[in-house]
mmCIF file of C-alpha atoms and ligand atoms in Angstrom:
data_model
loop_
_atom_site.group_PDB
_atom_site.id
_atom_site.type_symbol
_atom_site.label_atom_id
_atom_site.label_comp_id
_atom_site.label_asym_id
_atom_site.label_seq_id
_atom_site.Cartn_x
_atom_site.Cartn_y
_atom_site.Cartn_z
ATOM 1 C CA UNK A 1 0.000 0.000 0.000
ATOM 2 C CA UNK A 2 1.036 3.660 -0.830
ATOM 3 C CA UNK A 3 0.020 6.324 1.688
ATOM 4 C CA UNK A 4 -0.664 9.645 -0.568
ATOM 5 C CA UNK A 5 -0.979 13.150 0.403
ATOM 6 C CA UNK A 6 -1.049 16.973 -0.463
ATOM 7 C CA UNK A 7 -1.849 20.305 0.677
ATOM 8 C CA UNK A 8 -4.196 22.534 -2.017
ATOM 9 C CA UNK A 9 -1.793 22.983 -4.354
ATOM 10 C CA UNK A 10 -1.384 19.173 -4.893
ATOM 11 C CA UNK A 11 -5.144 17.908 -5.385
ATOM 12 C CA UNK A 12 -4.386 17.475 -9.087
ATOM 13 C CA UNK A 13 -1.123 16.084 -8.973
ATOM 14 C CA UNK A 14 -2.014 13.536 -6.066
ATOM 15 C CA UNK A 15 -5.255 12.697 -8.372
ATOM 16 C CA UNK A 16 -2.972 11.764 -11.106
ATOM 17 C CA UNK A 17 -0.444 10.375 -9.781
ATOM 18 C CA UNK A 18 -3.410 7.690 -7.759
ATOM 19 C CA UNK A 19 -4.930 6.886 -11.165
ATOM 20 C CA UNK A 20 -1.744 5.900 -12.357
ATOM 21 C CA UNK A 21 -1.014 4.092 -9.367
ATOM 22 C CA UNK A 22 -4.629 2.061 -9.751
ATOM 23 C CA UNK A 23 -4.022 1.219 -13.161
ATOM 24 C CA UNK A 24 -1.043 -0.423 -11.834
ATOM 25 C CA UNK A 25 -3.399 -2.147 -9.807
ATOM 26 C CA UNK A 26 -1.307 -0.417 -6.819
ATOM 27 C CA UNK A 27 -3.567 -0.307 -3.595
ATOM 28 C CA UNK A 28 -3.048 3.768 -2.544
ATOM 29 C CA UNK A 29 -4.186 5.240 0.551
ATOM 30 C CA UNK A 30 -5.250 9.169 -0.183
ATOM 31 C CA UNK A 31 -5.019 10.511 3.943
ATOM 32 C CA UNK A 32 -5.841 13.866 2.680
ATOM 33 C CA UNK A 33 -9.204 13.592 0.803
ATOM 34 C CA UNK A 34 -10.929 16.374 2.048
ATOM 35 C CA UNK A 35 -13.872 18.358 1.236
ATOM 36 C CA UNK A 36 -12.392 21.641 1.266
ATOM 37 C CA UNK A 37 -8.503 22.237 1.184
ATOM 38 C CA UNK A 38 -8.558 26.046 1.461
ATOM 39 C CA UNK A 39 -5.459 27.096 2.881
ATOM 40 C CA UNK A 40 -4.692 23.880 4.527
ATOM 41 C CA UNK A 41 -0.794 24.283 5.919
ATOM 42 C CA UNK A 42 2.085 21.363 4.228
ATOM 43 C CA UNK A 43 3.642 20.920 7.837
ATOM 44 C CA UNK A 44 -0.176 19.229 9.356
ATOM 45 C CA UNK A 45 -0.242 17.381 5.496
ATOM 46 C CA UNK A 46 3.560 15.827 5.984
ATOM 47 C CA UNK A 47 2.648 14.809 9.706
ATOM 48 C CA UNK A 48 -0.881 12.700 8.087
ATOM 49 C CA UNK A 49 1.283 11.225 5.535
ATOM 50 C CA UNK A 50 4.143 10.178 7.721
ATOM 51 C CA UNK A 51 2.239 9.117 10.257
ATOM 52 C CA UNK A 52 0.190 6.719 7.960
ATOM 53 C CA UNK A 53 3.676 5.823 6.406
ATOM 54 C CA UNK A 54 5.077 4.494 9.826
ATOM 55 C CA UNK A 55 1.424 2.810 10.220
ATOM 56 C CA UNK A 56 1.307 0.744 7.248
ATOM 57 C CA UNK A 57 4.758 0.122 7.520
ATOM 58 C CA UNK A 58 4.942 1.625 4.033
ATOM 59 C CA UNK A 59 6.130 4.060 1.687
ATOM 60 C CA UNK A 60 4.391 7.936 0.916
ATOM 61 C CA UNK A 61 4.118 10.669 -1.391
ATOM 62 C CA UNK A 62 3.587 13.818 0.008
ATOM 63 C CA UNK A 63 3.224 16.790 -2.517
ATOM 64 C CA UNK A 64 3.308 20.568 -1.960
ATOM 65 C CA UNK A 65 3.765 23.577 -4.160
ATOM 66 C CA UNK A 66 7.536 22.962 -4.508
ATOM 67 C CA UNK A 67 7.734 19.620 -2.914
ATOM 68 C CA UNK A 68 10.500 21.292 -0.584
ATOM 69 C CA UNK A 69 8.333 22.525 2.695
ATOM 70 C CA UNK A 70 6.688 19.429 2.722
ATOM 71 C CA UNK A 71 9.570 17.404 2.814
ATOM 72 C CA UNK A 72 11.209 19.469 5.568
ATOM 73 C CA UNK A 73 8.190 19.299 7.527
ATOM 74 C CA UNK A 74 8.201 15.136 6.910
ATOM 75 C CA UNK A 75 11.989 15.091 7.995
ATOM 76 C CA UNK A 76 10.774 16.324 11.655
ATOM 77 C CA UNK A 77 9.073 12.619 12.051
ATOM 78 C CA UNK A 78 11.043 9.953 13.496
ATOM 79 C CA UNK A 79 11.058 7.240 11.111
ATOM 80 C CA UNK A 80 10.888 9.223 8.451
ATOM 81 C CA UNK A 81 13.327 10.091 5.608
ATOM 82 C CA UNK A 82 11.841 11.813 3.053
ATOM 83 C CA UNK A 83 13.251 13.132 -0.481
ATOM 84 C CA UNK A 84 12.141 16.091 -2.863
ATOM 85 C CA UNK A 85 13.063 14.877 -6.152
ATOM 86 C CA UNK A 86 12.639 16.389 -9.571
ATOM 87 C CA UNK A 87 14.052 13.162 -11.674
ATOM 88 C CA UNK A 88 14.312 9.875 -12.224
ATOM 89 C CA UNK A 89 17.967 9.768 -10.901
ATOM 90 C CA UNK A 90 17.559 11.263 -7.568
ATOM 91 C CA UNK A 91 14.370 8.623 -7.108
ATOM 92 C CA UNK A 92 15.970 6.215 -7.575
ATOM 93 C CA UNK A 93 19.485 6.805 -5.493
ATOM 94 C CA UNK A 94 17.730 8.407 -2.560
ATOM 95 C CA UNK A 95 15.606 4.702 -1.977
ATOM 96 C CA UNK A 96 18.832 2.880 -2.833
ATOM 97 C CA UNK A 97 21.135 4.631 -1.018
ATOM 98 C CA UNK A 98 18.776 6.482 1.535
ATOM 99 C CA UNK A 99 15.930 4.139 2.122
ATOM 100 C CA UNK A 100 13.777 6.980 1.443
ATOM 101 C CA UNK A 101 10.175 6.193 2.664
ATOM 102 C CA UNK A 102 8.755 9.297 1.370
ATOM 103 C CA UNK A 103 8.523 11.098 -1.988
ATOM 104 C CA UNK A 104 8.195 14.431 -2.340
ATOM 105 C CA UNK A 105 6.782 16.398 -5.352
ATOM 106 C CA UNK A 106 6.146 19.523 -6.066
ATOM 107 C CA UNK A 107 3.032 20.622 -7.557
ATOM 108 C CA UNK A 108 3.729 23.870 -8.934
ATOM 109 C CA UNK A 109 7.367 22.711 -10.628
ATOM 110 C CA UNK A 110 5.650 21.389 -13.513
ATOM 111 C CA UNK A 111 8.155 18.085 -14.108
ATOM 112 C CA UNK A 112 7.031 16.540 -17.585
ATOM 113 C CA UNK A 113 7.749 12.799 -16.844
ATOM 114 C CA UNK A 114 6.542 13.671 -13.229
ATOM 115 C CA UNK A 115 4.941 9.673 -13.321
ATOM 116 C CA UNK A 116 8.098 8.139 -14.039
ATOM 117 C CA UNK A 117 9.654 9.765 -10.776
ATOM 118 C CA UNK A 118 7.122 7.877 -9.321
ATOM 119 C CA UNK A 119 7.804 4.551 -10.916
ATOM 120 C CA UNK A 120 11.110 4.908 -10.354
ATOM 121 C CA UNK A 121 10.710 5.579 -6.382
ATOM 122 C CA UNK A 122 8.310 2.887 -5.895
ATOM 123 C CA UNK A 123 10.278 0.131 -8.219
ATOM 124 C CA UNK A 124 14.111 0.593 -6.695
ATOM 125 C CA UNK A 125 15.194 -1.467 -3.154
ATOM 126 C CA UNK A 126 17.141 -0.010 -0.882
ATOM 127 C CA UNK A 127 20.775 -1.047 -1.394
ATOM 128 C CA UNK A 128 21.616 -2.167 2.179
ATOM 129 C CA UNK A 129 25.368 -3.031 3.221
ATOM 130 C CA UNK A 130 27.358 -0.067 3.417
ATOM 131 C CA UNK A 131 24.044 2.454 3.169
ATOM 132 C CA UNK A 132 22.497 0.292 6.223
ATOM 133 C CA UNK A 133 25.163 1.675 8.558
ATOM 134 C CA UNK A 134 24.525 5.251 7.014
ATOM 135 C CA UNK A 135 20.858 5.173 7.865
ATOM 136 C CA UNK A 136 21.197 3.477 11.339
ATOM 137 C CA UNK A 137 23.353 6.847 11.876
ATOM 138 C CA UNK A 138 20.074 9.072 10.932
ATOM 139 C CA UNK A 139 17.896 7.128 13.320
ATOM 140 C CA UNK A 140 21.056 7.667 15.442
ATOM 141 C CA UNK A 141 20.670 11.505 15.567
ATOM 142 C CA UNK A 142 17.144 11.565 15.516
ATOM 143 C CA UNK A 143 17.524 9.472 18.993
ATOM 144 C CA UNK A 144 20.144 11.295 20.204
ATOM 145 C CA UNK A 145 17.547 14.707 19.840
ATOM 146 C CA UNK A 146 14.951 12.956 21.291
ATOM 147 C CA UNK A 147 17.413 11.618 24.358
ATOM 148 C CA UNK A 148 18.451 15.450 24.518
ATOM 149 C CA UNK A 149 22.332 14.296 24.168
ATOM 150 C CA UNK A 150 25.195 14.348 21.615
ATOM 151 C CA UNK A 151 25.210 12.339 19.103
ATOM 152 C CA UNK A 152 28.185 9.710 19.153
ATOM 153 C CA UNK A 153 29.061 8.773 15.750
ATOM 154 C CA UNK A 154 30.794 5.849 16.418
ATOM 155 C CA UNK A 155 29.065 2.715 15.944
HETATM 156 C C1 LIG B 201 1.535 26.858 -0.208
HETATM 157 O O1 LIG B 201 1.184 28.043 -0.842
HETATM 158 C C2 LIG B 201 2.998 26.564 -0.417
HETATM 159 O O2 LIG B 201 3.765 27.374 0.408
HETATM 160 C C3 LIG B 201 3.296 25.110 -0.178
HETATM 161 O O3 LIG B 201 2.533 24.322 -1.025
HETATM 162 C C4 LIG B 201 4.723 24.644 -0.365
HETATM 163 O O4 LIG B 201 5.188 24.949 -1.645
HETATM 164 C C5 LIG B 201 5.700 24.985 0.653
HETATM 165 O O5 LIG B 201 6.874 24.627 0.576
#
């Protein structure tokens, strides 16, 4: 399952991008399919998405205007590493290398082969080995916040 998500700027690109997911045959969960969007704020968008993320044990796409609020506000959730990306390339290095679990697109950037960043995202596994020990050092930091200490970057 794919969590989905945007603020108003997004509705049209998160409808698109969920067809194309269904004609996949893709199950996608839309967390923000509200009746009225008017001047929702990205930060409480990126904490539905992320939350539902770490729920389903899944990967997201969360979309603002520019894809890059959205994505900071995403990065503030433990658990979550999420990844603005305008091509193909970074899509697919930030899940090898990064073990991104959320996408981030932005709405108003107008990316003509904005589906295939998509494909690519949701089609590449995380590398592991070297990249594992990289991550565990994110969730390292993001503990050491929470613990209100340094963070120790030896292993
Ligand atoms: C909303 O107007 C806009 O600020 C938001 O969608 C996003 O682009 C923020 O980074």
């Amino acid at each position: 399952m794919i969590v989905i998500g945007s603020d108003h700027t997004g509705i049209e690109l998160k409808r698109k991008v969920i067809s194309h997911l269904n004609s996949k045959e893709i199950i996608v969960k839309d967390v923000t399919d509200f009746k009225d969007q008017t001047g929702d704020d990205y930060p409480d968008i990126a904490y539905i998405v992320c939350k539902n993320v770490l729920k389903e044990k899944d990967i997201g796409i969360a979309i603002c205007g520019t894809g890059i609020g959205i994505s900071i506000a995403c990065n503030k959730v433990n658990g979550i590493r999420a990844a603005v990306c305008t091509d193909k390339y970074m899509a697919q290095m930030t899940r090898k290398d990064n073990d991104a679990n959320v996408l981030c697109l932005g709405a108003r950037l107008k990316i003509e082969n904005v589906l295939s960043i998509v494909d690519e995202f949701i089609n590449t596994e995380f590398a592991g080995e070297r990249h594992q020990r990289r991550v565990d050092k994110i969730a390292k930091i993001e503990k050491s916040q929470k613990d209100g200490v340094e963070y120790d970057n030896s292993l």
